[in-house]
Short mmCIF file of N, CA and C in Angstrom, two decimals:
data_model
loop_
_atom_site.label_atom_id
_atom_site.label_comp_id
_atom_site.label_asym_id
_atom_site.label_seq_id
_atom_site.Cartn_x
_atom_site.Cartn_y
_atom_site.Cartn_z
N MET M 1 -5.00 3.89 -18.70
CA MET M 1 -4.23 4.53 -17.57
C MET M 1 -5.13 5.46 -16.43
N ALA M 2 -4.54 4.96 -15.48
CA ALA M 2 -5.70 5.91 -14.50
C ALA M 2 -5.37 7.22 -14.45
N LYS M 3 -6.27 7.94 -13.81
CA LYS M 3 -6.47 9.27 -13.51
C LYS M 3 -5.22 9.61 -12.91
N LYS M 4 -4.84 10.91 -13.44
CA LYS M 4 -3.67 11.16 -12.58
C LYS M 4 -4.02 11.78 -11.04
N SER M 5 -5.23 12.12 -10.56
CA SER M 5 -5.55 12.66 -9.44
C SER M 5 -5.92 11.25 -8.49
N LEU M 6 -6.02 10.20 -9.02
CA LEU M 6 -6.02 8.91 -8.29
C LEU M 6 -4.49 8.44 -7.85
N ILE M 7 -3.71 8.55 -8.70
CA ILE M 7 -2.24 8.38 -8.51
C ILE M 7 -1.82 9.11 -7.87
N HIS M 8 -1.94 10.28 -7.66
CA HIS M 8 -1.58 11.67 -6.83
C HIS M 8 -2.25 11.37 -5.19
N ARG M 9 -3.36 10.70 -5.22
CA ARG M 9 -4.01 10.70 -3.94
C ARG M 9 -3.32 9.34 -3.20
N GLU M 10 -3.12 8.34 -4.10
CA GLU M 10 -2.28 7.04 -3.52
C GLU M 10 -0.98 7.47 -3.33
N LYS M 11 -0.31 8.31 -3.66
CA LYS M 11 1.15 8.89 -3.16
C LYS M 11 0.88 9.43 -2.17
N LYS M 12 0.13 10.22 -2.00
CA LYS M 12 -0.02 11.29 -0.62
C LYS M 12 -0.51 10.45 0.43
N ARG M 13 -1.08 9.29 0.22
CA ARG M 13 -1.53 7.98 1.21
C ARG M 13 -0.38 7.49 1.72
N GLN M 14 0.58 7.05 0.68
CA GLN M 14 1.90 6.17 0.99
C GLN M 14 2.89 7.28 1.75
N LYS M 15 3.07 8.71 1.64
CA LYS M 15 3.50 9.53 2.25
C LYS M 15 2.78 9.83 3.73
N LEU M 16 1.85 10.13 4.12
CA LEU M 16 1.56 9.66 5.41
C LEU M 16 1.18 8.55 6.04
N GLU M 17 1.21 7.35 5.33
CA GLU M 17 1.40 6.22 6.07
C GLU M 17 3.21 6.13 6.61
N GLN M 18 3.85 6.41 5.84
CA GLN M 18 5.47 6.31 6.17
C GLN M 18 5.98 7.78 7.27
N LYS M 19 4.84 8.40 7.28
CA LYS M 19 4.86 9.58 8.32
C LYS M 19 4.69 9.11 9.78
N TYR M 20 3.52 8.57 9.78
CA TYR M 20 2.65 8.13 11.39
C TYR M 20 3.15 6.55 11.52
N HIS M 21 4.28 6.14 10.51
CA HIS M 21 4.21 4.60 10.69
C HIS M 21 4.88 4.23 11.93
N LEU M 22 6.07 4.65 12.62
CA LEU M 22 6.35 4.62 14.07
C LEU M 22 5.32 4.85 15.16
N ILE M 23 4.89 6.08 14.91
CA ILE M 23 3.95 6.55 15.95
C ILE M 23 2.70 5.46 16.48
N ARG M 24 2.18 4.72 15.05
CA ARG M 24 1.34 3.54 15.21
C ARG M 24 1.60 2.63 15.80
N ARG M 25 3.37 2.21 15.05
CA ARG M 25 3.87 0.89 15.90
C ARG M 25 4.17 1.38 17.37
N SER M 26 4.47 2.22 18.03
CA SER M 26 4.86 2.29 19.21
C SER M 26 3.63 2.41 20.17
N SER M 27 2.74 2.77 19.61
CA SER M 27 1.28 2.77 20.07
C SER M 27 0.89 1.24 20.40
N LYS M 28 0.42 0.65 19.43
CA LYS M 28 0.64 -0.80 19.18
C LYS M 28 1.16 -1.57 20.23
N LYS M 29 2.50 -1.37 20.32
CA LYS M 29 3.21 -1.73 21.96
C LYS M 29 2.78 -1.35 22.88
N GLU M 30 2.59 -0.32 23.38
CA GLU M 30 2.26 -0.04 24.49
C GLU M 30 0.98 -0.50 24.68
N ILE M 31 -0.02 -0.56 23.99
CA ILE M 31 -1.46 -1.10 24.17
C ILE M 31 -0.96 -2.70 24.50
N SER M 32 -0.37 -3.58 23.97
CA SER M 32 -0.10 -4.89 24.28
C SER M 32 0.89 -4.65 25.96
N LYS M 33 1.78 -3.43 26.03
CA LYS M 33 2.12 -4.08 27.58
C LYS M 33 1.37 -3.14 28.55
N VAL M 34 0.63 -2.66 28.56
CA VAL M 34 -0.11 -2.04 29.55
C VAL M 34 -1.15 -2.87 29.99
N PRO M 35 -1.28 -2.89 31.35
CA PRO M 35 -2.59 -4.00 31.93
C PRO M 35 -3.84 -3.58 32.02
N SER M 36 -3.89 -2.20 32.42
CA SER M 36 -5.14 -1.71 32.48
C SER M 36 -6.36 -1.41 31.50
N LEU M 37 -7.36 -1.79 31.27
CA LEU M 37 -8.15 -1.46 30.46
C LEU M 37 -8.29 0.25 30.14
N SER M 38 -8.32 1.00 31.33
CA SER M 38 -8.54 2.22 31.15
C SER M 38 -7.50 2.94 30.40
N GLU M 39 -6.22 2.87 30.76
CA GLU M 39 -5.31 3.09 29.85
C GLU M 39 -5.44 2.79 28.36
N LYS M 40 -5.40 1.54 28.30
CA LYS M 40 -5.42 0.90 26.76
C LYS M 40 -6.58 1.70 26.04
N TRP M 41 -7.56 2.30 26.65
CA TRP M 41 -8.87 2.92 25.72
C TRP M 41 -7.97 4.51 25.48
N LYS M 42 -7.20 5.14 26.56
CA LYS M 42 -6.47 6.37 26.28
C LYS M 42 -5.44 5.97 25.13
N ILE M 43 -4.61 5.33 25.09
CA ILE M 43 -3.52 4.91 24.24
C ILE M 43 -4.52 4.81 22.64
N HIS M 44 -5.44 3.83 22.79
CA HIS M 44 -6.31 3.81 21.57
C HIS M 44 -7.09 4.83 20.85
N GLY M 45 -7.30 5.36 21.96
CA GLY M 45 -8.12 7.03 21.33
C GLY M 45 -6.92 7.98 20.40
N LYS M 46 -5.56 8.00 21.34
CA LYS M 46 -4.68 8.43 20.69
C LYS M 46 -3.99 7.87 19.10
N LEU M 47 -4.11 6.74 19.13
CA LEU M 47 -4.26 6.03 17.79
C LEU M 47 -5.12 6.25 16.75
N GLN M 48 -6.35 6.49 17.22
CA GLN M 48 -7.33 7.12 16.27
C GLN M 48 -7.44 7.94 16.07
N SER M 49 -6.85 9.04 16.88
CA SER M 49 -6.78 10.49 16.22
C SER M 49 -5.58 10.81 15.08
N SER M 50 -4.96 9.74 15.07
CA SER M 50 -4.01 9.92 13.38
C SER M 50 -4.76 10.00 12.08
N PRO M 51 -4.48 10.50 11.51
CA PRO M 51 -5.69 10.43 9.78
C PRO M 51 -5.71 9.38 9.81
N ARG M 52 -7.06 9.19 9.04
CA ARG M 52 -7.40 7.81 8.29
C ARG M 52 -6.50 7.23 7.20
N ASN M 53 -6.15 7.91 6.35
CA ASN M 53 -5.08 7.81 5.45
C ASN M 53 -3.64 7.46 5.64
N SER M 54 -3.38 7.77 7.03
CA SER M 54 -1.87 7.03 7.17
C SER M 54 -2.05 5.33 7.85
N ALA M 55 -3.27 4.91 7.81
CA ALA M 55 -3.27 3.26 8.22
C ALA M 55 -2.68 2.53 6.90
N PRO M 56 -1.99 1.54 7.04
CA PRO M 56 -1.60 0.91 5.92
C PRO M 56 -2.59 0.28 5.05
N THR M 57 -3.66 -0.37 5.90
CA THR M 57 -5.12 -1.12 5.10
C THR M 57 -5.59 -0.39 4.12
N ARG M 58 -5.33 1.10 4.05
CA ARG M 58 -5.53 2.35 2.97
C ARG M 58 -4.73 2.27 1.81
N LEU M 59 -3.78 2.01 1.89
CA LEU M 59 -2.79 1.73 0.83
C LEU M 59 -3.16 0.62 -0.13
N HIS M 60 -2.95 0.87 -1.71
CA HIS M 60 -3.50 -0.13 -2.57
C HIS M 60 -2.32 -0.03 -3.54
N ARG M 61 -1.55 -1.34 -3.86
CA ARG M 61 -0.97 -1.58 -4.75
C ARG M 61 -1.25 -1.28 -6.06
N ARG M 62 -0.35 -0.15 -7.02
CA ARG M 62 -0.75 -0.03 -8.66
C ARG M 62 0.30 -0.17 -9.47
N CYS M 63 -0.13 -0.51 -10.78
CA CYS M 63 0.63 -0.75 -11.85
C CYS M 63 1.87 0.40 -11.84
N PHE M 64 3.28 0.18 -12.05
CA PHE M 64 4.38 1.23 -12.02
C PHE M 64 4.23 1.88 -13.41
N SER M 65 3.74 1.30 -14.65
CA SER M 65 3.66 2.06 -15.63
C SER M 65 2.34 2.63 -15.98
N THR M 66 1.36 1.94 -15.63
CA THR M 66 -0.14 2.70 -16.16
C THR M 66 -1.07 3.14 -14.61
N GLY M 67 -0.57 2.72 -13.69
CA GLY M 67 -1.43 3.17 -12.48
C GLY M 67 -2.48 2.10 -12.07
N ARG M 68 -2.49 1.13 -12.78
CA ARG M 68 -3.70 0.49 -12.83
C ARG M 68 -4.14 -0.14 -11.35
N PRO M 69 -5.27 -0.25 -10.71
CA PRO M 69 -5.12 -0.83 -9.29
C PRO M 69 -5.23 -2.11 -9.02
N ARG M 70 -5.60 -3.03 -10.18
CA ARG M 70 -6.01 -4.22 -10.26
C ARG M 70 -5.10 -5.11 -10.95
N ALA M 71 -5.08 -6.58 -10.45
CA ALA M 71 -4.55 -7.83 -11.31
C ALA M 71 -2.97 -7.16 -11.33
N ASN M 72 -2.33 -6.77 -10.32
CA ASN M 72 -0.77 -6.58 -10.24
C ASN M 72 -0.20 -7.66 -9.59
N TYR M 73 1.22 -8.25 -10.25
CA TYR M 73 1.81 -8.74 -9.77
C TYR M 73 2.90 -8.06 -8.67
N ARG M 74 3.03 -8.67 -7.28
CA ARG M 74 3.95 -7.70 -6.33
C ARG M 74 5.48 -7.92 -7.21
N ASP M 75 6.00 -9.03 -7.34
CA ASP M 75 7.39 -9.17 -7.94
C ASP M 75 7.67 -7.71 -9.03
N PHE M 76 6.92 -7.92 -9.97
CA PHE M 76 7.44 -6.66 -10.83
C PHE M 76 6.36 -5.52 -10.87
N ARG M 77 5.53 -5.49 -10.06
CA ARG M 77 4.60 -4.35 -9.66
C ARG M 77 4.06 -3.55 -11.13
N LEU M 78 3.92 -4.90 -11.98
CA LEU M 78 3.32 -4.44 -13.39
C LEU M 78 1.59 -5.32 -13.25
N PHE M 79 0.95 -4.75 -14.03
CA PHE M 79 -0.23 -5.48 -14.26
C PHE M 79 -0.30 -6.63 -15.38
N GLY M 80 -1.08 -7.72 -15.23
CA GLY M 80 -0.96 -8.73 -16.36
C GLY M 80 -0.54 -8.32 -17.81
N HIS M 81 -1.38 -7.87 -18.45
CA HIS M 81 -1.23 -7.36 -19.70
C HIS M 81 0.19 -6.72 -19.96
N ILE M 82 0.76 -5.69 -18.98
CA ILE M 82 1.76 -5.04 -19.45
C ILE M 82 3.02 -6.02 -19.33
N LEU M 83 3.18 -6.93 -18.36
CA LEU M 83 3.74 -7.71 -18.10
C LEU M 83 4.29 -9.01 -18.53
N ARG M 84 3.16 -9.54 -19.60
CA ARG M 84 3.17 -10.03 -20.85
C ARG M 84 3.84 -9.39 -21.82
N GLU M 85 3.68 -8.36 -22.15
CA GLU M 85 4.22 -7.71 -23.26
C GLU M 85 5.41 -7.45 -23.14
N MET M 86 5.82 -7.14 -22.06
CA MET M 86 7.27 -7.11 -21.48
C MET M 86 8.28 -8.24 -21.35
N VAL M 87 7.88 -9.43 -21.17
CA VAL M 87 8.31 -10.63 -21.00
C VAL M 87 8.44 -10.97 -22.48
N HIS M 88 7.69 -10.80 -23.43
CA HIS M 88 7.80 -11.15 -24.77
C HIS M 88 8.83 -10.41 -25.49
N ALA M 89 9.07 -9.19 -25.08
CA ALA M 89 9.67 -8.46 -25.37
C ALA M 89 11.15 -8.54 -25.08
N CYS M 90 11.35 -9.19 -24.18
CA CYS M 90 12.73 -9.70 -23.29
C CYS M 90 13.08 -8.74 -22.76
N LEU M 91 12.03 -7.73 -21.93
CA LEU M 91 12.46 -6.61 -21.13
C LEU M 91 12.60 -7.07 -19.78
N LEU M 92 12.23 -7.87 -19.47
CA LEU M 92 11.96 -8.62 -17.86
C LEU M 92 13.48 -9.89 -17.64
N PRO M 93 14.09 -9.46 -17.10
CA PRO M 93 15.54 -10.75 -17.02
C PRO M 93 14.70 -11.71 -16.17
N GLY M 94 15.11 -12.82 -16.61
CA GLY M 94 14.58 -14.05 -15.53
C GLY M 94 13.39 -14.40 -15.61
N ALA M 95 12.65 -13.55 -16.52
CA ALA M 95 11.24 -14.10 -16.87
C ALA M 95 11.08 -15.11 -18.15
N THR M 96 10.28 -16.00 -18.11
CA THR M 96 10.36 -16.63 -19.21
C THR M 96 8.61 -16.62 -19.36
N ARG M 97 8.80 -16.66 -21.27
CA ARG M 97 7.56 -16.38 -21.45
C ARG M 97 6.52 -18.00 -21.53
N SER M 98 5.44 -17.84 -21.81
CA SER M 98 4.58 -19.16 -22.05
C SER M 98 3.96 -18.52 -22.97
N SER M 99 3.57 -19.93 -23.88
CA SER M 99 2.61 -19.30 -25.33
C SER M 99 2.26 -20.89 -25.42
N TRP M 100 0.55 -21.04 -25.65
CA TRP M 100 0.36 -22.22 -25.93
C TRP M 100 -1.13 -22.46 -27.28
#
């Protein structure tokens, strides 16, 4: 189980990213439309003035049940071990188990 503080920090980043998503997208569109370099620098400065944690690259996928940051399957939002246990317990519809 991941620390509660790390999970809380990740949720805070998600909220910030959602808050600044439209601002970032509109600024990037403006940069591509503006022909002069000096105006591009002004818009870029405005883009950089937003908080660091509002950038989507700072987000990290975590396991839905445990909060583990590595080895996650995107479709299920679970990490490998938990996913395997749930498939063997027939808790995930449509997933087939493999054992060899």
